[in-house]
Short mmCIF file of C-alpha atoms in Angstrom, two decimals:
data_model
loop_
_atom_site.label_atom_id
_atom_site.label_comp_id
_atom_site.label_asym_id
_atom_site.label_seq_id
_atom_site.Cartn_x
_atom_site.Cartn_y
_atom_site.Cartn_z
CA UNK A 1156 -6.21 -11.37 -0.45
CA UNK A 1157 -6.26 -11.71 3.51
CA UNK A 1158 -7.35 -7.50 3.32
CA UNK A 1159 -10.06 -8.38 0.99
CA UNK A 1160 -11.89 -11.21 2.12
CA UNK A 1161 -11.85 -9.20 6.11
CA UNK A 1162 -13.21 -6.29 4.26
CA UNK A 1163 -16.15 -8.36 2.31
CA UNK A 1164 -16.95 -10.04 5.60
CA UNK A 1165 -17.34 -6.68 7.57
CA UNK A 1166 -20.13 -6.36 4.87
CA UNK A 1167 -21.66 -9.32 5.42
CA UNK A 1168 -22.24 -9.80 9.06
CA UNK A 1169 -24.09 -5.99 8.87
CA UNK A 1170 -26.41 -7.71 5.98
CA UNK A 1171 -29.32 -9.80 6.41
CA UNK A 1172 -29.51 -12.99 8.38
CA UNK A 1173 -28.27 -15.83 7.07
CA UNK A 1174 -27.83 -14.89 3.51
CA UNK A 1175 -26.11 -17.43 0.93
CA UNK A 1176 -24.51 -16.43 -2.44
CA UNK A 1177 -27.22 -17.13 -4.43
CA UNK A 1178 -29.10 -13.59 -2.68
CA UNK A 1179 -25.99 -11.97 -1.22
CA UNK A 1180 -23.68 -9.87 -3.55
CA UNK A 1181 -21.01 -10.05 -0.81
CA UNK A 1182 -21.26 -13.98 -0.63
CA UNK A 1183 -21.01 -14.12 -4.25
CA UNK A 1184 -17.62 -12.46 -4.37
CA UNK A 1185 -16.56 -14.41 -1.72
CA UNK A 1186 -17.44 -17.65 -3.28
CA UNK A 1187 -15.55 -16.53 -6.35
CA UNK A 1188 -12.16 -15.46 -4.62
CA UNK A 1189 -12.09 -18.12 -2.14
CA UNK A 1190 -13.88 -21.10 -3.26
CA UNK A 1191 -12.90 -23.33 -0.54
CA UNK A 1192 -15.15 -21.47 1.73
CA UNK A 1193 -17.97 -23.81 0.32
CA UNK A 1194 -17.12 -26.67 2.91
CA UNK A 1195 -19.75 -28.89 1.34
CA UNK A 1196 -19.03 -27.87 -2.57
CA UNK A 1197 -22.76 -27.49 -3.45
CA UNK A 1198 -22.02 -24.00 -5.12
CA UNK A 1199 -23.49 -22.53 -2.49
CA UNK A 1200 -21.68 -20.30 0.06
CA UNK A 1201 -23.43 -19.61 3.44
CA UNK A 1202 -23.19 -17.50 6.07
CA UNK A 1203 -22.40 -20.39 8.40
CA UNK A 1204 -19.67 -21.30 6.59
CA UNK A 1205 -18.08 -18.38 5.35
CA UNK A 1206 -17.27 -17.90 9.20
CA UNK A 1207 -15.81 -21.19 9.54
CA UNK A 1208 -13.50 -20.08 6.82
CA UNK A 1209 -12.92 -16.50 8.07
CA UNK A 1210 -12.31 -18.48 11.17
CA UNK A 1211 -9.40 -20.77 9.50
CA UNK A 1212 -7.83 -18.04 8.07
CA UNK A 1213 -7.16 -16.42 11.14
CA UNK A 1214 -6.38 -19.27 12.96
CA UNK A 1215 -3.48 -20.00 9.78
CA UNK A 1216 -2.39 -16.03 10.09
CA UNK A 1217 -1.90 -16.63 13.88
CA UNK A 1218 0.21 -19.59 13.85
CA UNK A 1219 2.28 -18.57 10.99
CA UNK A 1220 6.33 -17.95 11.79
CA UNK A 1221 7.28 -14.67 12.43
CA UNK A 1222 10.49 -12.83 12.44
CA UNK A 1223 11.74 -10.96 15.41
CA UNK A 1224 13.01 -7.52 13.99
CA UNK A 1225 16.21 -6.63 15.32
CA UNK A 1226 15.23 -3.40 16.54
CA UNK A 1227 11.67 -2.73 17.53
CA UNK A 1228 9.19 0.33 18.17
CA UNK A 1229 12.27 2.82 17.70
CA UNK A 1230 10.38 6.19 17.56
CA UNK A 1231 11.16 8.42 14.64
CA UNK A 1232 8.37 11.13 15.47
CA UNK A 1233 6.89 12.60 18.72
CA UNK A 1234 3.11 10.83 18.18
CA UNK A 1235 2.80 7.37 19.12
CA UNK A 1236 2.38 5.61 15.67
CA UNK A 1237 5.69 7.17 15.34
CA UNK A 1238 7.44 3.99 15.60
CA UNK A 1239 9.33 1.32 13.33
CA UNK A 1240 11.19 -1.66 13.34
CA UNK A 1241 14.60 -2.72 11.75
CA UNK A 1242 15.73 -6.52 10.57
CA UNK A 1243 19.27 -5.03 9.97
CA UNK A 1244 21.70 -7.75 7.63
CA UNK A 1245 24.73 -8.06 9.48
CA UNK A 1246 27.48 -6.46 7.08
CA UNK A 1247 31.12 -5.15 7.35
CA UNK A 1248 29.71 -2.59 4.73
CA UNK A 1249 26.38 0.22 4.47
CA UNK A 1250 23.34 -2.24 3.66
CA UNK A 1251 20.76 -1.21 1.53
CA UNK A 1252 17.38 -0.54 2.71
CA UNK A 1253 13.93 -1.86 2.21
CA UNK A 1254 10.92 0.16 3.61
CA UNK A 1255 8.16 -1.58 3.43
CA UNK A 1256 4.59 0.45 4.34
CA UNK A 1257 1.65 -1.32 5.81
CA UNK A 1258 -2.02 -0.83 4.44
CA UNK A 1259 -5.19 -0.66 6.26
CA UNK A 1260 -7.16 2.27 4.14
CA UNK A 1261 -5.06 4.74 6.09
CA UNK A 1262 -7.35 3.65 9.48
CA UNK A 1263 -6.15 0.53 10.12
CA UNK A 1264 -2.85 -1.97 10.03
CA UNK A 1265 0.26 -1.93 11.40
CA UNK A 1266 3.94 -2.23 10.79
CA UNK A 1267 3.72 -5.93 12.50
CA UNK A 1268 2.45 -7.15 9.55
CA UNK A 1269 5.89 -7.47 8.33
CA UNK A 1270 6.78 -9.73 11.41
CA UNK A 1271 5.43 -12.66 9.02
CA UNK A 1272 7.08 -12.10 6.06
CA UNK A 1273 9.55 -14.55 6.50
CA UNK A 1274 10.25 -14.88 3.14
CA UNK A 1275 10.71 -11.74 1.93
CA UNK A 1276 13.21 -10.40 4.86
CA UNK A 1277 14.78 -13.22 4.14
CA UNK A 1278 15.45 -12.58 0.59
CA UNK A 1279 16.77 -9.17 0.98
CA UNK A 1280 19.13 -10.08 3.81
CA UNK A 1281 20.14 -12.94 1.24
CA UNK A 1282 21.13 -9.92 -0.91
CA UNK A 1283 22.51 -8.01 1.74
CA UNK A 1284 19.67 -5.42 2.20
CA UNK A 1285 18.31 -4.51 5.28
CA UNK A 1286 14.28 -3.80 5.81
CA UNK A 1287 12.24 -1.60 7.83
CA UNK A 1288 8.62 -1.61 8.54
CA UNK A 1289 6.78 1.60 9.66
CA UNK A 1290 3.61 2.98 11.12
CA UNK A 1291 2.35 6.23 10.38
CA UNK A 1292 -0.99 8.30 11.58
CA UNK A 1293 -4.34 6.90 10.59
CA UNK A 1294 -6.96 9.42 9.28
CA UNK A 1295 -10.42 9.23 12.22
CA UNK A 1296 -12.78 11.28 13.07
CA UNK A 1297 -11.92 14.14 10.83
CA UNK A 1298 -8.14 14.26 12.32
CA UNK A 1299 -5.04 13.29 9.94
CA UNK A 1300 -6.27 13.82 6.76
CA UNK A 1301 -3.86 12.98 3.86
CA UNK A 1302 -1.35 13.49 3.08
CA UNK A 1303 -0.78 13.31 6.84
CA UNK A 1304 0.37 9.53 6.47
CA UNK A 1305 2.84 10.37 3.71
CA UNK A 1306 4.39 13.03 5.52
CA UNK A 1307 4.72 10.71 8.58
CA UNK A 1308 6.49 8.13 5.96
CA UNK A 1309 8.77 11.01 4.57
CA UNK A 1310 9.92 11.34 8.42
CA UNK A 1311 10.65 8.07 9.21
CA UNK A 1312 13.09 8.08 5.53
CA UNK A 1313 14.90 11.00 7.16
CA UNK A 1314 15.28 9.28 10.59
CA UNK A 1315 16.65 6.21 8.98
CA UNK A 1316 18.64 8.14 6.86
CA UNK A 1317 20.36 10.39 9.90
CA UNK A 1318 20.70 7.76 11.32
CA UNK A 1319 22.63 5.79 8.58
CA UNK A 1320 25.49 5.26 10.85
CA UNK A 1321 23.88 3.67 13.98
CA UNK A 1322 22.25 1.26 12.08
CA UNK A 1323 24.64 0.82 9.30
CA UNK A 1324 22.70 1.69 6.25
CA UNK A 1325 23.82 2.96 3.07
CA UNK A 1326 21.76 6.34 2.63
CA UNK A 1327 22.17 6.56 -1.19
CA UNK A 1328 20.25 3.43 -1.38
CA UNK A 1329 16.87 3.34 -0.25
CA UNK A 1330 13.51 1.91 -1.71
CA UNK A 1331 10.07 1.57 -0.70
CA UNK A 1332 7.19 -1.23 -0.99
CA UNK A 1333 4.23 -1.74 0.12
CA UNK A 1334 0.41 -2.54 -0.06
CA UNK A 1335 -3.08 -0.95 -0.74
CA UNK A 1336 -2.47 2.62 1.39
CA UNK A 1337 1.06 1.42 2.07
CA UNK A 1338 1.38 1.44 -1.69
CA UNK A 1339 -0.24 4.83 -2.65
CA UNK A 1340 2.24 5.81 0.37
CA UNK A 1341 5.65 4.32 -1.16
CA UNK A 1342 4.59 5.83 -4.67
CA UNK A 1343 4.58 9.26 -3.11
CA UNK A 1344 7.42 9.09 -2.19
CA UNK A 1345 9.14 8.22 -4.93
CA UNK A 1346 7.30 10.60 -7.01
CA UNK A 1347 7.63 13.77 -4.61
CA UNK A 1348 9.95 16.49 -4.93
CA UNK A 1349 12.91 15.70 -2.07
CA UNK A 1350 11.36 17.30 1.49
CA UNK A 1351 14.73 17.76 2.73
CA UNK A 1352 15.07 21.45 4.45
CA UNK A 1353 18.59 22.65 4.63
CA UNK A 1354 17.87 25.30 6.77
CA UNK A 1355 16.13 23.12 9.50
CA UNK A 1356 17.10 23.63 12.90
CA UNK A 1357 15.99 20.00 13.19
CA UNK A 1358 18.94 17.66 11.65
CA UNK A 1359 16.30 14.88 10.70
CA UNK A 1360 14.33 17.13 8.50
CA UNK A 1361 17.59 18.29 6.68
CA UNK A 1362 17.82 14.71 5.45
CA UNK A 1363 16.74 13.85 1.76
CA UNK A 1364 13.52 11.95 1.31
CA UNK A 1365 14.28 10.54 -1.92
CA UNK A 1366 14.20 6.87 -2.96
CA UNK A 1367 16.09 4.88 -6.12
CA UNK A 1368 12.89 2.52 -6.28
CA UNK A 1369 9.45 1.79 -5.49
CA UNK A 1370 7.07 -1.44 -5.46
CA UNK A 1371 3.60 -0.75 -4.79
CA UNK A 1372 1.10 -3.92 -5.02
CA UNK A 1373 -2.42 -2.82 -5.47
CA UNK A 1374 -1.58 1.00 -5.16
CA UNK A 1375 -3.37 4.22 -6.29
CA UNK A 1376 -1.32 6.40 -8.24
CA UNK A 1377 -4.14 8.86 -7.46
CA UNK A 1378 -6.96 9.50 -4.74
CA UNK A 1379 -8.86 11.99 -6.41
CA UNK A 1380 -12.63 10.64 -7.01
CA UNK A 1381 -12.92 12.56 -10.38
CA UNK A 1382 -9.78 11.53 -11.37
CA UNK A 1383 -10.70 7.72 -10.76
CA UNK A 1384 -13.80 8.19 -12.76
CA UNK A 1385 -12.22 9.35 -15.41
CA UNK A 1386 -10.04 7.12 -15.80
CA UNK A 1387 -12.21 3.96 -15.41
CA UNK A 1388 -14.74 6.03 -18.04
CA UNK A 1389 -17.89 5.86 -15.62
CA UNK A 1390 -19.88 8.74 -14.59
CA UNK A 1391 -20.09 7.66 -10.52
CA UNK A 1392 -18.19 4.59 -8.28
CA UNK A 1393 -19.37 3.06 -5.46
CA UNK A 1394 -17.90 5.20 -2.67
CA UNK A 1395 -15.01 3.50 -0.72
CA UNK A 1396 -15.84 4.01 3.22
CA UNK A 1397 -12.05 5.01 3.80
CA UNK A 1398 -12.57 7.72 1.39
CA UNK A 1399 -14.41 10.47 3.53
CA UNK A 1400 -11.85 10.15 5.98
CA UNK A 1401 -8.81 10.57 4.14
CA UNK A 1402 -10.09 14.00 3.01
CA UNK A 1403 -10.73 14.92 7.10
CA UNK A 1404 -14.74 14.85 6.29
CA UNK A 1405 -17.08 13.73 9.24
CA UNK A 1406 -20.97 13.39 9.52
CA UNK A 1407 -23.79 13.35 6.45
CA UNK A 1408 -22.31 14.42 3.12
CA UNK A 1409 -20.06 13.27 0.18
CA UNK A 1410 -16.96 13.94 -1.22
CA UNK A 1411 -19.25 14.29 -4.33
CA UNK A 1412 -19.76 18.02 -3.41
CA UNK A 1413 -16.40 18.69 -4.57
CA UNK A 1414 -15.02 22.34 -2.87
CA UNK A 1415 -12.03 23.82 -3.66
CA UNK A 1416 -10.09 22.43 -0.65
CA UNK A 1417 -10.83 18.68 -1.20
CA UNK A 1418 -9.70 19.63 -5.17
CA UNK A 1419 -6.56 20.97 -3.40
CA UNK A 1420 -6.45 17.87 -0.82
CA UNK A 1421 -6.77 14.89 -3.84
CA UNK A 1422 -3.91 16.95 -6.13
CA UNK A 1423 -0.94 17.22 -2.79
CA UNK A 1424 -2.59 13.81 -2.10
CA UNK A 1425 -2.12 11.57 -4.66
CA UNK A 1426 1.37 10.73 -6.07
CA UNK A 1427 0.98 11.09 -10.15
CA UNK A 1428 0.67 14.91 -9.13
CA UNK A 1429 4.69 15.23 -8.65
CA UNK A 1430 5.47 12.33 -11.65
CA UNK A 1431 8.70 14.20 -13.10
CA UNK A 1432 11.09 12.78 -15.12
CA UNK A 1433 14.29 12.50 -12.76
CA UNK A 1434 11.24 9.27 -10.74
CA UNK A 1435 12.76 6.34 -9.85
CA UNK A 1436 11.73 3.29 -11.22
CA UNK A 1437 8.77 1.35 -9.89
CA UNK A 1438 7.29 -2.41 -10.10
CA UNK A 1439 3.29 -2.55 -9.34
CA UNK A 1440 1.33 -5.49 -8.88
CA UNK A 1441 -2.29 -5.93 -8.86
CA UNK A 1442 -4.05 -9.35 -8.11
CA UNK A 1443 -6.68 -9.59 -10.34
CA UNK A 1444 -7.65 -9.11 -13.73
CA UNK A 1445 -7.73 -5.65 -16.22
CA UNK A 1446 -11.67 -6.83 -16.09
CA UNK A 1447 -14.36 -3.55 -17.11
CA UNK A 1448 -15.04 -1.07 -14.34
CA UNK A 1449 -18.41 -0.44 -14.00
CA UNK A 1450 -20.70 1.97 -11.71
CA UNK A 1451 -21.60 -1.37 -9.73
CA UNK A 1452 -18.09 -2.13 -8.99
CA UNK A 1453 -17.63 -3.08 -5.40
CA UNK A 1454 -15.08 -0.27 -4.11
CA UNK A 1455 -12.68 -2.67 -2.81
CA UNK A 1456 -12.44 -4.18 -6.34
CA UNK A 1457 -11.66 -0.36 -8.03
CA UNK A 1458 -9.04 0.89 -5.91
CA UNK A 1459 -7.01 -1.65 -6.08
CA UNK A 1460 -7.61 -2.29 -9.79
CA UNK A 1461 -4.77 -2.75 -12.43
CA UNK A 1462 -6.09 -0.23 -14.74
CA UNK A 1463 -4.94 2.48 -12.20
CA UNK A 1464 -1.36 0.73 -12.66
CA UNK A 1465 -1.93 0.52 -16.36
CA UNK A 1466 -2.62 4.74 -16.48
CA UNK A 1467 0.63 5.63 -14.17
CA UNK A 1468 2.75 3.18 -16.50
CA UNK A 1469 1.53 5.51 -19.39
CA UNK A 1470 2.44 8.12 -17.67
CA UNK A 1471 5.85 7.09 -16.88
CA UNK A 1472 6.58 5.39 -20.40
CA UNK A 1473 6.28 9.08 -21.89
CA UNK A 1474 8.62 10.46 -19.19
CA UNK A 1475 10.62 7.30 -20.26
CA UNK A 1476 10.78 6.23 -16.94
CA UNK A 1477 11.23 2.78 -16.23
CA UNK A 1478 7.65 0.81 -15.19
CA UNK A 1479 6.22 -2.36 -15.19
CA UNK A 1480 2.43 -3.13 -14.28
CA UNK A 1481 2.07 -6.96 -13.13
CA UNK A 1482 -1.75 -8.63 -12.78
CA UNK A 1483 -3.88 -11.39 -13.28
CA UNK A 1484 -3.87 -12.48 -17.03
CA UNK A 1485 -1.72 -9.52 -17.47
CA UNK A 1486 1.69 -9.46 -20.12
CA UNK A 1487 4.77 -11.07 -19.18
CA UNK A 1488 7.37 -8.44 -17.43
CA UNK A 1489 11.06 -8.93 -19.04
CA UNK A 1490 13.78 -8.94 -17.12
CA UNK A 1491 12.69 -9.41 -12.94
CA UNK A 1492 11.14 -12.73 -11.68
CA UNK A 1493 8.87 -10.44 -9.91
CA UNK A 1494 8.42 -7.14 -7.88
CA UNK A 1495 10.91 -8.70 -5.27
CA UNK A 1496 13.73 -9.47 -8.00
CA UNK A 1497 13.20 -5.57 -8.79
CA UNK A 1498 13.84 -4.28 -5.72
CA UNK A 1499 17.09 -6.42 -5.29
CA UNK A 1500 18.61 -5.74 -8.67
CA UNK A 1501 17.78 -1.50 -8.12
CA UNK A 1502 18.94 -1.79 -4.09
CA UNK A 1503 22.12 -3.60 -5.13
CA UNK A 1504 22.74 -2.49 -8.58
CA UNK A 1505 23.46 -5.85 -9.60
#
């Protein structure tokens, strides 16, 4: 919600002066996501006071607790979003591990994020799991194009994972979460053949990269543009501005003139590619409705839409691997009381 209403915002204030939902598409989202924004409840939303509620939400992100992770900024790579931080549960035993994956678009966020969820570090310490939090490179200025970031997230597994002793973690049980390109990042990972390279001269890389679980809440089980279209039946989408960058493009131009190496970039991109049937299991959620995707669909609305969850769920169901799709209006999922139940019943096996 918090990445949505920043990213419908940054519209905004590069629009016209002082628009108001009633001539501002923006607004009008806004309005219908957040309708406490209209301070004065006329209906109306205006520019004035969207920023007094942009404002508010900040100011309530700022002063919310945090948790201090046990270990922080431990460097798993050479570069210097190489880093990530530990809450480690104290245990006479191997913990599990949580990794959870910031989002951002693949050009913004950071693994701090996870310094305010309070609630869910506390939950999987309750269960005796241990989390991590991560950064990895952000695609800019034609530099780090995907799957750059996934590669990065593959590393840090295998650091954790030599590392299993240090920090006390069980290695045979590890599972990944996380949102928007955090997501799309934690399903790749799950779904990708194991990176591990036996004959490394580096011991880190000869570790396994493989996970028993993934939750991904508002993923993309794929980042190709045709695939996307085909899948929400339109002939063109509203191009997503993180989009370009992720496939290393820079100046004039679209990913619409589709050459052989952006084909090859969206395929080793985009995690439904390496869907086999020895995948873990995996819990999506999506936070709004299965509504129709249309060629007027605002790009923040389409990739993060449940119907991408609903097409990797068929995919799995005929692999018969296990997968639930969670959303707004959506059916009931048996047997978790959410995506955080899931990971603690697959991390402890209870």
């Amino acid at each position: 919600m918090h990445r949505c209403l920043i990213f419908l915002f940054t519209i905004v204030l590069c629009g016209a002066a002082e628009p108001t939902s009633k001539t501002n598409v923006n607004l009008q989202q806004i309005l219908k996501r957040f309708p406490a924004a209209d301070s004065n409840r006329d209906g109306i939303l205006t520019l004035a006071e969207a920023k007094v509620f942009q404002q508010k939400r900040r100011e309530r992100e700022a002063n919310r607790p945090q948790l201090k992770p046990t270990h922080e900024d431990i460097a798993y790579g050479t570069h210097a979003r190489h880093k990530l931080d530990l809450w480690l549960k104290e245990s006479d035993r191997p913990t599990p591990l949580l990794v959870c994956i910031h989002g951002g678009g693949f050009r913004a966020g950071d693994k701090s994020n996870y310094h305010r969820q309070v609630n869910l570090i506390k939950r999987m310490h309750a269960a005796g799991i241990s989390v991590a939090s991560i950064n990895y490179r952000f695609t800019e200025g034609g530099k780090n194009p995907l799957p750059i970031a996934m590669h990065d997230a593959a590393r840090a597994v295998q650091f954790l994972r030599h590392n299993a002793k240090r920090f006390n973690l069980d290695k045979t049980r590890f599972a990944a979460a996380g949102s928007s390109a955090g997501a799309c990042i934690s399903m790749w990972l799950a779904f990708h053949d194991d990176l591990a390279d036996a004959d490394s001269d580096d011991p880190i890389r000869r570790e396994s990269t493989r996970l028993i679980a993934s939750a991904p809440s508002g993923g993309q089980p794929t980042i190709s543009p045709v695939t996307f279209r085909e899948w929400f039946g339109v002939k063109s989408l509203v191009e997503h501005p993180a989009m370009r960058a992720i496939y290393g493009l820079t100046g004039e131009g679209s990913i619409e003139n589709w050459t052989p190496e952006i084909a090859e970039r969206a395929r080793i991109s985009s995690p439904i590619t390496y869907l086999t049937r020895d995948d873990p299991p995996c819990y999506q959620t999506y936070g709004s409705a299965n509504t129709p995707v249309t060629e007027k669909t605002r790009p923040n609305e389409w990739v993060h839409h449940p119907h991408l969850g609903i097409r990797l769920k068929e995919a799995m169901d005929k692999l018969g691997i296990e997968c639930h799709v969670q959303y707004k209006d959506g059916p009931p999922i048996k047997g978790y009381g959410g995506a955080d139940d899931f990971l603690v019943k697959k991390l402890t096996g209870k």
